[in-house]
PDB file of N, CA and C in Angstrom:
ATOM      1  N   UNK W  26      -1.258 -58.812  12.640  1.00  0.00           N
ATOM      2  CA  UNK W  26      -1.154 -59.164  14.027  1.00  0.00           C
ATOM      3  C   UNK W  26       0.263 -58.838  14.487  1.00  0.00           C
ATOM      4  N   UNK W  27       0.379 -57.937  15.448  1.00  0.00           N
ATOM      5  CA  UNK W  27       1.701 -57.544  15.918  1.00  0.00           C
ATOM      6  C   UNK W  27       2.012 -58.270  17.220  1.00  0.00           C
ATOM      7  N   UNK W  28       3.244 -58.661  17.332  1.00  0.00           N
ATOM      8  CA  UNK W  28       3.699 -59.328  18.559  1.00  0.00           C
ATOM      9  C   UNK W  28       4.689 -58.406  19.243  1.00  0.00           C
ATOM     10  N   UNK W  29       4.567 -58.273  20.516  1.00  0.00           N
ATOM     11  CA  UNK W  29       5.533 -57.480  21.259  1.00  0.00           C
ATOM     12  C   UNK W  29       6.559 -58.419  21.868  1.00  0.00           C
ATOM     13  N   UNK W  30       7.790 -58.106  21.614  1.00  0.00           N
ATOM     14  CA  UNK W  30       8.884 -58.904  22.124  1.00  0.00           C
ATOM     15  C   UNK W  30       9.549 -58.102  23.230  1.00  0.00           C
ATOM     16  N   UNK W  31       9.698 -58.678  24.407  1.00  0.00           N
ATOM     17  CA  UNK W  31      10.347 -57.921  25.482  1.00  0.00           C
ATOM     18  C   UNK W  31      11.818 -57.666  25.155  1.00  0.00           C
ATOM     19  N   UNK W  32      12.286 -56.482  25.554  1.00  0.00           N
ATOM     20  CA  UNK W  32      13.677 -56.112  25.314  1.00  0.00           C
ATOM     21  C   UNK W  32      14.524 -56.542  26.509  1.00  0.00           C
ATOM     22  N   UNK W  33      15.741 -56.962  26.190  1.00  0.00           N
ATOM     23  CA  UNK W  33      16.641 -57.272  27.301  1.00  0.00           C
ATOM     24  C   UNK W  33      17.234 -55.966  27.839  1.00  0.00           C
ATOM     25  N   UNK W  34      17.987 -56.039  28.899  1.00  0.00           N
ATOM     26  CA  UNK W  34      18.506 -54.845  29.575  1.00  0.00           C
ATOM     27  C   UNK W  34      19.396 -54.007  28.657  1.00  0.00           C
ATOM     28  N   UNK W  35      20.244 -54.655  27.865  1.00  0.00           N
ATOM     29  CA  UNK W  35      21.154 -53.932  26.971  1.00  0.00           C
ATOM     30  C   UNK W  35      20.363 -53.180  25.894  1.00  0.00           C
ATOM     31  N   UNK W  36      19.367 -53.817  25.322  1.00  0.00           N
ATOM     32  CA  UNK W  36      18.546 -53.178  24.302  1.00  0.00           C
ATOM     33  C   UNK W  36      17.736 -52.029  24.905  1.00  0.00           C
ATOM     34  N   UNK W  37      17.234 -52.222  26.128  1.00  0.00           N
ATOM     35  CA  UNK W  37      16.476 -51.171  26.803  1.00  0.00           C
ATOM     36  C   UNK W  37      17.351 -49.946  27.058  1.00  0.00           C
ATOM     37  N   UNK W  38      18.620 -50.141  27.492  1.00  0.00           N
ATOM     38  CA  UNK W  38      19.546 -49.025  27.712  1.00  0.00           C
ATOM     39  C   UNK W  38      19.848 -48.302  26.406  1.00  0.00           C
ATOM     40  N   UNK W  39      20.040 -49.082  25.321  1.00  0.00           N
ATOM     41  CA  UNK W  39      20.307 -48.466  24.024  1.00  0.00           C
ATOM     42  C   UNK W  39      19.108 -47.629  23.568  1.00  0.00           C
ATOM     43  N   UNK W  40      17.899 -48.170  23.732  1.00  0.00           N
ATOM     44  CA  UNK W  40      16.696 -47.452  23.352  1.00  0.00           C
ATOM     45  C   UNK W  40      16.513 -46.194  24.210  1.00  0.00           C
ATOM     46  N   UNK W  41      16.778 -46.290  25.492  1.00  0.00           N
ATOM     47  CA  UNK W  41      16.685 -45.123  26.373  1.00  0.00           C
ATOM     48  C   UNK W  41      17.689 -44.047  25.967  1.00  0.00           C
ATOM     49  N   UNK W  42      18.892 -44.457  25.558  1.00  0.00           N
ATOM     50  CA  UNK W  42      19.890 -43.489  25.093  1.00  0.00           C
ATOM     51  C   UNK W  42      19.453 -42.787  23.822  1.00  0.00           C
ATOM     52  N   UNK W  43      18.859 -43.532  22.898  1.00  0.00           N
ATOM     53  CA  UNK W  43      18.373 -42.928  21.650  1.00  0.00           C
ATOM     54  C   UNK W  43      17.249 -41.939  21.955  1.00  0.00           C
ATOM     55  N   UNK W  44      16.308 -42.354  22.803  1.00  0.00           N
ATOM     56  CA  UNK W  44      15.198 -41.473  23.149  1.00  0.00           C
ATOM     57  C   UNK W  44      15.681 -40.212  23.869  1.00  0.00           C
ATOM     58  N   UNK W  45      16.670 -40.344  24.733  1.00  0.00           N
ATOM     59  CA  UNK W  45      17.214 -39.179  25.433  1.00  0.00           C
ATOM     60  C   UNK W  45      17.868 -38.216  24.445  1.00  0.00           C
ATOM     61  N   UNK W  46      18.606 -38.760  23.481  1.00  0.00           N
ATOM     62  CA  UNK W  46      19.241 -37.913  22.468  1.00  0.00           C
ATOM     63  C   UNK W  46      18.222 -37.185  21.614  1.00  0.00           C
ATOM     64  N   UNK W  47      17.143 -37.867  21.246  1.00  0.00           N
ATOM     65  CA  UNK W  47      16.108 -37.235  20.437  1.00  0.00           C
ATOM     66  C   UNK W  47      15.343 -36.185  21.232  1.00  0.00           C
ATOM     67  N   UNK W  48      15.140 -36.418  22.524  1.00  0.00           N
ATOM     68  CA  UNK W  48      14.403 -35.444  23.324  1.00  0.00           C
ATOM     69  C   UNK W  48      15.204 -34.166  23.542  1.00  0.00           C
ATOM     70  N   UNK W  49      16.532 -34.209  23.429  1.00  0.00           N
ATOM     71  CA  UNK W  49      17.355 -33.003  23.576  1.00  0.00           C
ATOM     72  C   UNK W  49      17.456 -32.203  22.279  1.00  0.00           C
ATOM     73  N   UNK W  50      17.020 -32.775  21.167  1.00  0.00           N
ATOM     74  CA  UNK W  50      17.147 -32.122  19.865  1.00  0.00           C
ATOM     75  C   UNK W  50      16.020 -31.092  19.695  1.00  0.00           C
ATOM     76  N   UNK W  51      16.378 -29.810  19.815  1.00  0.00           N
ATOM     77  CA  UNK W  51      15.374 -28.738  19.760  1.00  0.00           C
ATOM     78  C   UNK W  51      14.777 -28.600  18.359  1.00  0.00           C
ATOM     79  N   UNK W  52      15.589 -28.744  17.321  1.00  0.00           N
ATOM     80  CA  UNK W  52      15.059 -28.576  15.964  1.00  0.00           C
ATOM     81  C   UNK W  52      14.068 -29.694  15.624  1.00  0.00           C
ATOM     82  N   UNK W  53      14.319 -30.891  16.099  1.00  0.00           N
ATOM     83  CA  UNK W  53      13.379 -31.987  15.866  1.00  0.00           C
ATOM     84  C   UNK W  53      12.056 -31.718  16.592  1.00  0.00           C
ATOM     85  N   UNK W  54      12.128 -31.233  17.832  1.00  0.00           N
ATOM     86  CA  UNK W  54      10.909 -30.909  18.574  1.00  0.00           C
ATOM     87  C   UNK W  54      10.108 -29.837  17.852  1.00  0.00           C
ATOM     88  N   UNK W  55      10.808 -28.819  17.345  1.00  0.00           N
ATOM     89  CA  UNK W  55      10.134 -27.732  16.638  1.00  0.00           C
ATOM     90  C   UNK W  55       9.460 -28.258  15.363  1.00  0.00           C
ATOM     91  N   UNK W  56      10.161 -29.098  14.615  1.00  0.00           N
ATOM     92  CA  UNK W  56       9.574 -29.655  13.392  1.00  0.00           C
ATOM     93  C   UNK W  56       8.367 -30.526  13.694  1.00  0.00           C
ATOM     94  N   UNK W  57       8.477 -31.351  14.707  1.00  0.00           N
ATOM     95  CA  UNK W  57       7.346 -32.208  15.053  1.00  0.00           C
ATOM     96  C   UNK W  57       6.156 -31.386  15.522  1.00  0.00           C
ATOM     97  N   UNK W  58       6.411 -30.302  16.265  1.00  0.00           N
ATOM     98  CA  UNK W  58       5.321 -29.438  16.707  1.00  0.00           C
ATOM     99  C   UNK W  58       4.655 -28.768  15.512  1.00  0.00           C
ATOM    100  N   UNK W  59       5.459 -28.319  14.540  1.00  0.00           N
ATOM    101  CA  UNK W  59       4.888 -27.681  13.353  1.00  0.00           C
ATOM    102  C   UNK W  59       4.081 -28.668  12.539  1.00  0.00           C
ATOM    103  N   UNK W  60       4.564 -29.889  12.423  1.00  0.00           N
ATOM    104  CA  UNK W  60       3.814 -30.907  11.694  1.00  0.00           C
ATOM    105  C   UNK W  60       2.471 -31.139  12.370  1.00  0.00           C
ATOM    106  N   UNK W  61       2.485 -31.191  13.703  1.00  0.00           N
ATOM    107  CA  UNK W  61       1.239 -31.379  14.437  1.00  0.00           C
ATOM    108  C   UNK W  61       0.280 -30.216  14.251  1.00  0.00           C
ATOM    109  N   UNK W  62       0.806 -28.970  14.253  1.00  0.00           N
ATOM    110  CA  UNK W  62      -0.051 -27.805  14.071  1.00  0.00           C
ATOM    111  C   UNK W  62      -0.637 -27.763  12.666  1.00  0.00           C
ATOM    112  N   UNK W  63       0.178 -28.081  11.669  1.00  0.00           N
ATOM    113  CA  UNK W  63      -0.325 -28.072  10.288  1.00  0.00           C
ATOM    114  C   UNK W  63      -1.355 -29.174  10.079  1.00  0.00           C
ATOM    115  N   UNK W  64      -1.111 -30.345  10.667  1.00  0.00           N
ATOM    116  CA  UNK W  64      -2.069 -31.443  10.532  1.00  0.00           C
ATOM    117  C   UNK W  64      -3.386 -31.068  11.210  1.00  0.00           C
ATOM    118  N   UNK W  65      -3.313 -30.412  12.369  1.00  0.00           N
ATOM    119  CA  UNK W  65      -4.526 -29.996  13.062  1.00  0.00           C
ATOM    120  C   UNK W  65      -5.281 -28.961  12.232  1.00  0.00           C
ATOM    121  N   UNK W  66      -4.563 -28.025  11.615  1.00  0.00           N
ATOM    122  CA  UNK W  66      -5.218 -27.010  10.781  1.00  0.00           C
ATOM    123  C   UNK W  66      -5.869 -27.656   9.563  1.00  0.00           C
ATOM    124  N   UNK W  67      -5.214 -28.665   8.975  1.00  0.00           N
ATOM    125  CA  UNK W  67      -5.806 -29.351   7.835  1.00  0.00           C
ATOM    126  C   UNK W  67      -7.042 -30.143   8.258  1.00  0.00           C
ATOM    127  N   UNK W  68      -6.977 -30.762   9.441  1.00  0.00           N
ATOM    128  CA  UNK W  68      -8.143 -31.503   9.930  1.00  0.00           C
ATOM    129  C   UNK W  68      -9.327 -30.574  10.143  1.00  0.00           C
ATOM    130  N   UNK W  69      -9.051 -29.390  10.647  1.00  0.00           N
ATOM    131  CA  UNK W  69     -10.121 -28.436  10.891  1.00  0.00           C
ATOM    132  C   UNK W  69     -10.559 -27.736   9.611  1.00  0.00           C
ATOM    133  N   UNK W  70      -9.795 -27.914   8.533  1.00  0.00           N
ATOM    134  CA  UNK W  70     -10.161 -27.340   7.240  1.00  0.00           C
ATOM    135  C   UNK W  70      -9.901 -25.862   7.128  1.00  0.00           C
ATOM    136  N   UNK W  71      -8.907 -25.374   7.839  1.00  0.00           N
ATOM    137  CA  UNK W  71      -8.591 -23.958   7.739  1.00  0.00           C
ATOM    138  C   UNK W  71      -7.089 -23.762   7.768  1.00  0.00           C
ATOM    139  N   UNK W  72      -6.694 -22.668   7.189  1.00  0.00           N
ATOM    140  CA  UNK W  72      -5.273 -22.328   7.143  1.00  0.00           C
ATOM    141  C   UNK W  72      -4.909 -21.567   8.411  1.00  0.00           C
ATOM    142  N   UNK W  73      -3.626 -21.469   8.728  1.00  0.00           N
ATOM    143  CA  UNK W  73      -3.226 -20.660   9.881  1.00  0.00           C
ATOM    144  C   UNK W  73      -3.688 -19.211   9.717  1.00  0.00           C
ATOM    145  N   UNK W  74      -4.078 -18.611  10.810  1.00  0.00           N
ATOM    146  CA  UNK W  74      -4.631 -17.251  10.767  1.00  0.00           C
ATOM    147  C   UNK W  74      -3.537 -16.224  10.537  1.00  0.00           C
ATOM    148  N   UNK W  75      -3.879 -15.213   9.755  1.00  0.00           N
ATOM    149  CA  UNK W  75      -2.982 -14.069   9.572  1.00  0.00           C
ATOM    150  C   UNK W  75      -3.227 -13.120  10.735  1.00  0.00           C
ATOM    151  N   UNK W  76      -2.177 -12.823  11.473  1.00  0.00           N
ATOM    152  CA  UNK W  76      -2.302 -11.904  12.604  1.00  0.00           C
ATOM    153  C   UNK W  76      -1.362 -10.735  12.385  1.00  0.00           C
ATOM    154  N   UNK W  77      -1.843  -9.680  11.709  1.00  0.00           N
ATOM    155  CA  UNK W  77      -0.956  -8.544  11.475  1.00  0.00           C
ATOM    156  C   UNK W  77      -0.654  -7.810  12.765  1.00  0.00           C
ATOM    157  N   UNK W  78       0.564  -7.318  12.848  1.00  0.00           N
ATOM    158  CA  UNK W  78       0.967  -6.549  14.014  1.00  0.00           C
ATOM    159  C   UNK W  78       0.458  -5.126  13.924  1.00  0.00           C
ATOM    160  N   UNK W  79       0.616  -4.372  14.994  1.00  0.00           N
ATOM    161  CA  UNK W  79       0.125  -2.985  14.991  1.00  0.00           C
ATOM    162  C   UNK W  79       0.855  -2.102  13.981  1.00  0.00           C
ATOM    163  N   UNK W  80       2.128  -2.413  13.714  1.00  0.00           N
ATOM    164  CA  UNK W  80       2.860  -1.594  12.744  1.00  0.00           C
ATOM    165  C   UNK W  80       2.253  -1.724  11.351  1.00  0.00           C
ATOM    166  N   UNK W  81       1.758  -2.907  10.996  1.00  0.00           N
ATOM    167  CA  UNK W  81       1.139  -3.084   9.691  1.00  0.00           C
ATOM    168  C   UNK W  81      -0.207  -2.360   9.636  1.00  0.00           C
ATOM    169  N   UNK W  82      -0.925  -2.379  10.737  1.00  0.00           N
ATOM    170  CA  UNK W  82      -2.211  -1.687  10.778  1.00  0.00           C
ATOM    171  C   UNK W  82      -2.043  -0.172  10.695  1.00  0.00           C
ATOM    172  N   UNK W  83      -0.860   0.329  11.008  1.00  0.00           N
ATOM    173  CA  UNK W  83      -0.575   1.760  10.869  1.00  0.00           C
ATOM    174  C   UNK W  83      -0.031   2.045   9.471  1.00  0.00           C
ATOM    175  N   UNK W  84       0.841   1.176   8.974  1.00  0.00           N
ATOM    176  CA  UNK W  84       1.483   1.429   7.680  1.00  0.00           C
ATOM    177  C   UNK W  84       0.499   1.396   6.507  1.00  0.00           C
ATOM    178  N   UNK W  85      -0.475   0.507   6.539  1.00  0.00           N
ATOM    179  CA  UNK W  85      -1.411   0.424   5.411  1.00  0.00           C
ATOM    180  C   UNK W  85      -2.227   1.704   5.222  1.00  0.00           C
ATOM    181  N   UNK W  86      -2.880   2.243   6.259  1.00  0.00           N
ATOM    182  CA  UNK W  86      -3.621   3.492   6.028  1.00  0.00           C
ATOM    183  C   UNK W  86      -2.716   4.671   5.671  1.00  0.00           C
ATOM    184  N   UNK W  87      -1.531   4.721   6.281  1.00  0.00           N
ATOM    185  CA  UNK W  87      -0.599   5.808   5.954  1.00  0.00           C
ATOM    186  C   UNK W  87      -0.175   5.709   4.494  1.00  0.00           C
ATOM    187  N   UNK W  88       0.096   4.501   4.023  1.00  0.00           N
ATOM    188  CA  UNK W  88       0.470   4.314   2.616  1.00  0.00           C
ATOM    189  C   UNK W  88      -0.660   4.739   1.691  1.00  0.00           C
ATOM    190  N   UNK W  89      -1.886   4.357   2.038  1.00  0.00           N
ATOM    191  CA  UNK W  89      -3.018   4.751   1.194  1.00  0.00           C
ATOM    192  C   UNK W  89      -3.213   6.268   1.188  1.00  0.00           C
ATOM    193  N   UNK W  90      -3.062   6.890   2.347  1.00  0.00           N
ATOM    194  CA  UNK W  90      -3.180   8.348   2.410  1.00  0.00           C
ATOM    195  C   UNK W  90      -2.114   9.011   1.538  1.00  0.00           C
ATOM    196  N   UNK W  91      -0.865   8.540   1.661  1.00  0.00           N
ATOM    197  CA  UNK W  91       0.218   9.141   0.867  1.00  0.00           C
ATOM    198  C   UNK W  91       0.016   8.890  -0.625  1.00  0.00           C
ATOM    199  N   UNK W  92      -0.560   7.745  -0.973  1.00  0.00           N
ATOM    200  CA  UNK W  92      -0.848   7.460  -2.383  1.00  0.00           C
ATOM    201  C   UNK W  92      -1.863   8.454  -2.923  1.00  0.00           C
ATOM    202  N   UNK W  93      -2.938   8.648  -2.211  1.00  0.00           N
ATOM    203  CA  UNK W  93      -3.977   9.590  -2.654  1.00  0.00           C
ATOM    204  C   UNK W  93      -3.431  11.013  -2.678  1.00  0.00           C
ATOM    205  N   UNK W  94      -2.686  11.400  -1.647  1.00  0.00           N
ATOM    206  CA  UNK W  94      -2.119  12.759  -1.610  1.00  0.00           C
ATOM    207  C   UNK W  94      -1.118  12.957  -2.743  1.00  0.00           C
ATOM    208  N   UNK W  95      -0.316  11.942  -3.022  1.00  0.00           N
ATOM    209  CA  UNK W  95       0.646  12.062  -4.114  1.00  0.00           C
ATOM    210  C   UNK W  95      -0.012  12.163  -5.469  1.00  0.00           C
ATOM    211  N   UNK W  96      -1.104  11.422  -5.651  1.00  0.00           N
ATOM    212  CA  UNK W  96      -1.808  11.477  -6.939  1.00  0.00           C
ATOM    213  C   UNK W  96      -2.512  12.819  -7.124  1.00  0.00           C
ATOM    214  N   UNK W  97      -3.172  13.284  -6.074  1.00  0.00           N
ATOM    215  CA  UNK W  97      -3.952  14.523  -6.221  1.00  0.00           C
ATOM    216  C   UNK W  97      -3.077  15.768  -6.301  1.00  0.00           C
ATOM    217  N   UNK W  98      -1.974  15.814  -5.538  1.00  0.00           N
ATOM    218  CA  UNK W  98      -1.163  17.040  -5.538  1.00  0.00           C
ATOM    219  C   UNK W  98       0.042  16.966  -6.472  1.00  0.00           C
ATOM    220  N   UNK W  99       0.484  15.781  -6.811  1.00  0.00           N
ATOM    221  CA  UNK W  99       1.691  15.569  -7.622  1.00  0.00           C
ATOM    222  C   UNK W  99       2.921  16.215  -6.999  1.00  0.00           C
ATOM    223  N   UNK W 100       2.913  16.372  -5.691  1.00  0.00           N
ATOM    224  CA  UNK W 100       4.060  16.943  -4.987  1.00  0.00           C
ATOM    225  C   UNK W 100       5.120  15.853  -4.793  1.00  0.00           C
ATOM    226  N   UNK W 101       6.358  16.234  -5.030  1.00  0.00           N
ATOM    227  CA  UNK W 101       7.446  15.267  -4.934  1.00  0.00           C
ATOM    228  C   UNK W 101       7.597  14.708  -3.518  1.00  0.00           C
ATOM    229  N   UNK W 102       7.333  15.519  -2.523  1.00  0.00           N
ATOM    230  CA  UNK W 102       7.458  15.076  -1.140  1.00  0.00           C
ATOM    231  C   UNK W 102       6.492  13.940  -0.813  1.00  0.00           C
ATOM    232  N   UNK W 103       5.240  14.091  -1.255  1.00  0.00           N
ATOM    233  CA  UNK W 103       4.258  13.027  -1.015  1.00  0.00           C
ATOM    234  C   UNK W 103       4.626  11.747  -1.763  1.00  0.00           C
ATOM    235  N   UNK W 104       5.102  11.918  -2.981  1.00  0.00           N
ATOM    236  CA  UNK W 104       5.446  10.744  -3.793  1.00  0.00           C
ATOM    237  C   UNK W 104       6.624   9.995  -3.176  1.00  0.00           C
ATOM    238  N   UNK W 105       7.649  10.720  -2.729  1.00  0.00           N
ATOM    239  CA  UNK W 105       8.801  10.057  -2.099  1.00  0.00           C
ATOM    240  C   UNK W 105       8.427   9.432  -0.757  1.00  0.00           C
ATOM    241  N   UNK W 106       7.578  10.123  -0.007  1.00  0.00           N
ATOM    242  CA  UNK W 106       7.114   9.562   1.268  1.00  0.00           C
ATOM    243  C   UNK W 106       6.310   8.286   1.022  1.00  0.00           C
ATOM    244  N   UNK W 107       5.474   8.303  -0.031  1.00  0.00           N
ATOM    245  CA  UNK W 107       4.715   7.109  -0.361  1.00  0.00           C
ATOM    246  C   UNK W 107       5.647   5.968  -0.762  1.00  0.00           C
ATOM    247  N   UNK W 108       6.686   6.277  -1.542  1.00  0.00           N
ATOM    248  CA  UNK W 108       7.618   5.232  -1.982  1.00  0.00           C
ATOM    249  C   UNK W 108       8.295   4.575  -0.780  1.00  0.00           C
ATOM    250  N   UNK W 109       8.743   5.381   0.165  1.00  0.00           N
ATOM    251  CA  UNK W 109       9.388   4.814   1.354  1.00  0.00           C
ATOM    252  C   UNK W 109       8.420   4.034   2.228  1.00  0.00           C
ATOM    253  N   UNK W 110       7.246   4.591   2.427  1.00  0.00           N
ATOM    254  CA  UNK W 110       6.247   3.923   3.268  1.00  0.00           C
ATOM    255  C   UNK W 110       5.760   2.640   2.607  1.00  0.00           C
ATOM    256  N   UNK W 111       5.582   2.666   1.299  1.00  0.00           N
ATOM    257  CA  UNK W 111       5.121   1.472   0.600  1.00  0.00           C
ATOM    258  C   UNK W 111       6.179   0.374   0.636  1.00  0.00           C
ATOM    259  N   UNK W 112       7.447   0.755   0.583  1.00  0.00           N
ATOM    260  CA  UNK W 112       8.518  -0.230   0.698  1.00  0.00           C
ATOM    261  C   UNK W 112       8.455  -0.925   2.058  1.00  0.00           C
ATOM    262  N   UNK W 113       8.305  -0.144   3.126  1.00  0.00           N
ATOM    263  CA  UNK W 113       8.176  -0.739   4.460  1.00  0.00           C
ATOM    264  C   UNK W 113       6.924  -1.602   4.575  1.00  0.00           C
ATOM    265  N   UNK W 114       5.831  -1.156   3.985  1.00  0.00           N
ATOM    266  CA  UNK W 114       4.587  -1.925   4.023  1.00  0.00           C
ATOM    267  C   UNK W 114       4.754  -3.238   3.270  1.00  0.00           C
ATOM    268  N   UNK W 115       5.390  -3.200   2.110  1.00  0.00           N
ATOM    269  CA  UNK W 115       5.608  -4.428   1.331  1.00  0.00           C
ATOM    270  C   UNK W 115       6.490  -5.415   2.067  1.00  0.00           C
ATOM    271  N   UNK W 116       7.560  -4.931   2.680  1.00  0.00           N
ATOM    272  CA  UNK W 116       8.445  -5.820   3.445  1.00  0.00           C
ATOM    273  C   UNK W 116       7.688  -6.439   4.619  1.00  0.00           C
ATOM    274  N   UNK W 117       6.878  -5.641   5.287  1.00  0.00           N
ATOM    275  CA  UNK W 117       6.104  -6.143   6.421  1.00  0.00           C
ATOM    276  C   UNK W 117       5.082  -7.186   5.964  1.00  0.00           C
ATOM    277  N   UNK W 118       4.430  -6.946   4.840  1.00  0.00           N
ATOM    278  CA  UNK W 118       3.479  -7.922   4.313  1.00  0.00           C
ATOM    279  C   UNK W 118       4.176  -9.227   3.935  1.00  0.00           C
ATOM    280  N   UNK W 119       5.361  -9.131   3.343  1.00  0.00           N
ATOM    281  CA  UNK W 119       6.113 -10.341   2.985  1.00  0.00           C
ATOM    282  C   UNK W 119       6.528 -11.117   4.232  1.00  0.00           C
ATOM    283  N   UNK W 120       6.946 -10.408   5.278  1.00  0.00           N
ATOM    284  CA  UNK W 120       7.308 -11.091   6.527  1.00  0.00           C
ATOM    285  C   UNK W 120       6.103 -11.786   7.144  1.00  0.00           C
ATOM    286  N   UNK W 121       4.948 -11.126   7.095  1.00  0.00           N
ATOM    287  CA  UNK W 121       3.728 -11.717   7.630  1.00  0.00           C
ATOM    288  C   UNK W 121       3.351 -12.964   6.845  1.00  0.00           C
ATOM    289  N   UNK W 122       3.429 -12.891   5.531  1.00  0.00           N
ATOM    290  CA  UNK W 122       3.118 -14.043   4.693  1.00  0.00           C
ATOM    291  C   UNK W 122       4.109 -15.176   4.936  1.00  0.00           C
ATOM    292  N   UNK W 123       5.382 -14.844   5.033  1.00  0.00           N
ATOM    293  CA  UNK W 123       6.409 -15.857   5.288  1.00  0.00           C
ATOM    294  C   UNK W 123       6.194 -16.524   6.639  1.00  0.00           C
ATOM    295  N   UNK W 124       5.908 -15.736   7.659  1.00  0.00           N
ATOM    296  CA  UNK W 124       5.681 -16.286   8.998  1.00  0.00           C
ATOM    297  C   UNK W 124       4.435 -17.169   9.018  1.00  0.00           C
ATOM    298  N   UNK W 125       3.411 -16.788   8.261  1.00  0.00           N
ATOM    299  CA  UNK W 125       2.187 -17.571   8.220  1.00  0.00           C
ATOM    300  C   UNK W 125       2.410 -18.902   7.517  1.00  0.00           C
ATOM    301  N   UNK W 126       3.152 -18.891   6.416  1.00  0.00           N
ATOM    302  CA  UNK W 126       3.410 -20.129   5.689  1.00  0.00           C
ATOM    303  C   UNK W 126       4.363 -21.041   6.455  1.00  0.00           C
ATOM    304  N   UNK W 127       5.303 -20.450   7.169  1.00  0.00           N
ATOM    305  CA  UNK W 127       6.267 -21.244   7.928  1.00  0.00           C
ATOM    306  C   UNK W 127       5.629 -21.840   9.172  1.00  0.00           C
ATOM    307  N   UNK W 128       4.688 -21.144   9.752  1.00  0.00           N
ATOM    308  CA  UNK W 128       4.031 -21.625  10.964  1.00  0.00           C
ATOM    309  C   UNK W 128       4.608 -20.951  12.188  1.00  0.00           C
ATOM    310  N   UNK W 129       3.893 -21.050  13.272  1.00  0.00           N
ATOM    311  CA  UNK W 129       4.357 -20.379  14.482  1.00  0.00           C
ATOM    312  C   UNK W 129       5.549 -21.076  15.107  1.00  0.00           C
ATOM    313  N   UNK W 130       6.422 -20.286  15.670  1.00  0.00           N
ATOM    314  CA  UNK W 130       7.576 -20.824  16.373  1.00  0.00           C
ATOM    315  C   UNK W 130       7.661 -20.072  17.688  1.00  0.00           C
ATOM    316  N   UNK W 131       7.143 -20.665  18.729  1.00  0.00           N
ATOM    317  CA  UNK W 131       7.072 -19.967  20.007  1.00  0.00           C
ATOM    318  C   UNK W 131       8.431 -19.816  20.663  1.00  0.00           C
ATOM    319  N   UNK W 132       9.389 -20.611  20.261  1.00  0.00           N
ATOM    320  CA  UNK W 132      10.711 -20.525  20.882  1.00  0.00           C
ATOM    321  C   UNK W 132      11.429 -19.243  20.487  1.00  0.00           C
ATOM    322  N   UNK W 133      11.234 -18.807  19.244  1.00  0.00           N
ATOM    323  CA  UNK W 133      11.852 -17.580  18.765  1.00  0.00           C
ATOM    324  C   UNK W 133      10.748 -16.584  18.447  1.00  0.00           C
ATOM    325  N   UNK W 134      10.449 -15.628  19.336  1.00  0.00           N
ATOM    326  CA  UNK W 134       9.388 -14.653  19.052  1.00  0.00           C
ATOM    327  C   UNK W 134       9.803 -13.761  17.896  1.00  0.00           C
ATOM    328  N   UNK W 135       8.825 -13.212  17.167  1.00  0.00           N
ATOM    329  CA  UNK W 135       9.177 -12.351  16.044  1.00  0.00           C
ATOM    330  C   UNK W 135       9.935 -11.129  16.511  1.00  0.00           C
ATOM    331  N   UNK W 136      10.893 -10.719  15.698  1.00  0.00           N
ATOM    332  CA  UNK W 136      11.668  -9.534  16.035  1.00  0.00           C
ATOM    333  C   UNK W 136      10.819  -8.293  15.885  1.00  0.00           C
ATOM    334  N   UNK W 137      11.051  -7.275  16.690  1.00  0.00           N
ATOM    335  CA  UNK W 137      10.247  -6.055  16.556  1.00  0.00           C
ATOM    336  C   UNK W 137      10.574  -5.344  15.256  1.00  0.00           C
ATOM    337  N   UNK W 138       9.579  -4.706  14.689  1.00  0.00           N
ATOM    338  CA  UNK W 138       9.756  -3.975  13.438  1.00  0.00           C
ATOM    339  C   UNK W 138      10.489  -2.681  13.723  1.00  0.00           C
ATOM    340  N   UNK W 139      11.501  -2.412  12.935  1.00  0.00           N
ATOM    341  CA  UNK W 139      12.297  -1.200  13.157  1.00  0.00           C
ATOM    342  C   UNK W 139      11.994  -0.207  12.074  1.00  0.00           C
TER     343      UNK W 139
END
C-alpha cells in the first residue's frame, strides 16, 4: 500500500530542477529511447531488422562476380579487384551488424559510405 505525501514548495522546486536537468541530457534520452525500442522488440519476439544500404546491395554481387572471374581466369587483376572489393564489403557488413546491435539513433544519421 503506497501513500502519497504532498511535497512542500521547496521540495517541489528541487524536484522540478532535477527533472529539468534530466530532460536536457541528450545521452540519457537516447539511452532511454534505445531501452524502450529493445524492450518493444523483445515483447514482439523479433530482433531489429537488418536494413542494408544500396552500396551493400551493389558490393555483394560485384564481389561475387570478381570472385568467380578470379577463380576461372586466375588473372591478377581480377584477384586484386576482388580483394579490394571484398575488403569494402566486409567493412560494410561489419558496420551494418554493429549498427543493428547498437540500435537506431535518429539523432545521428549514418555517415555516407565513401
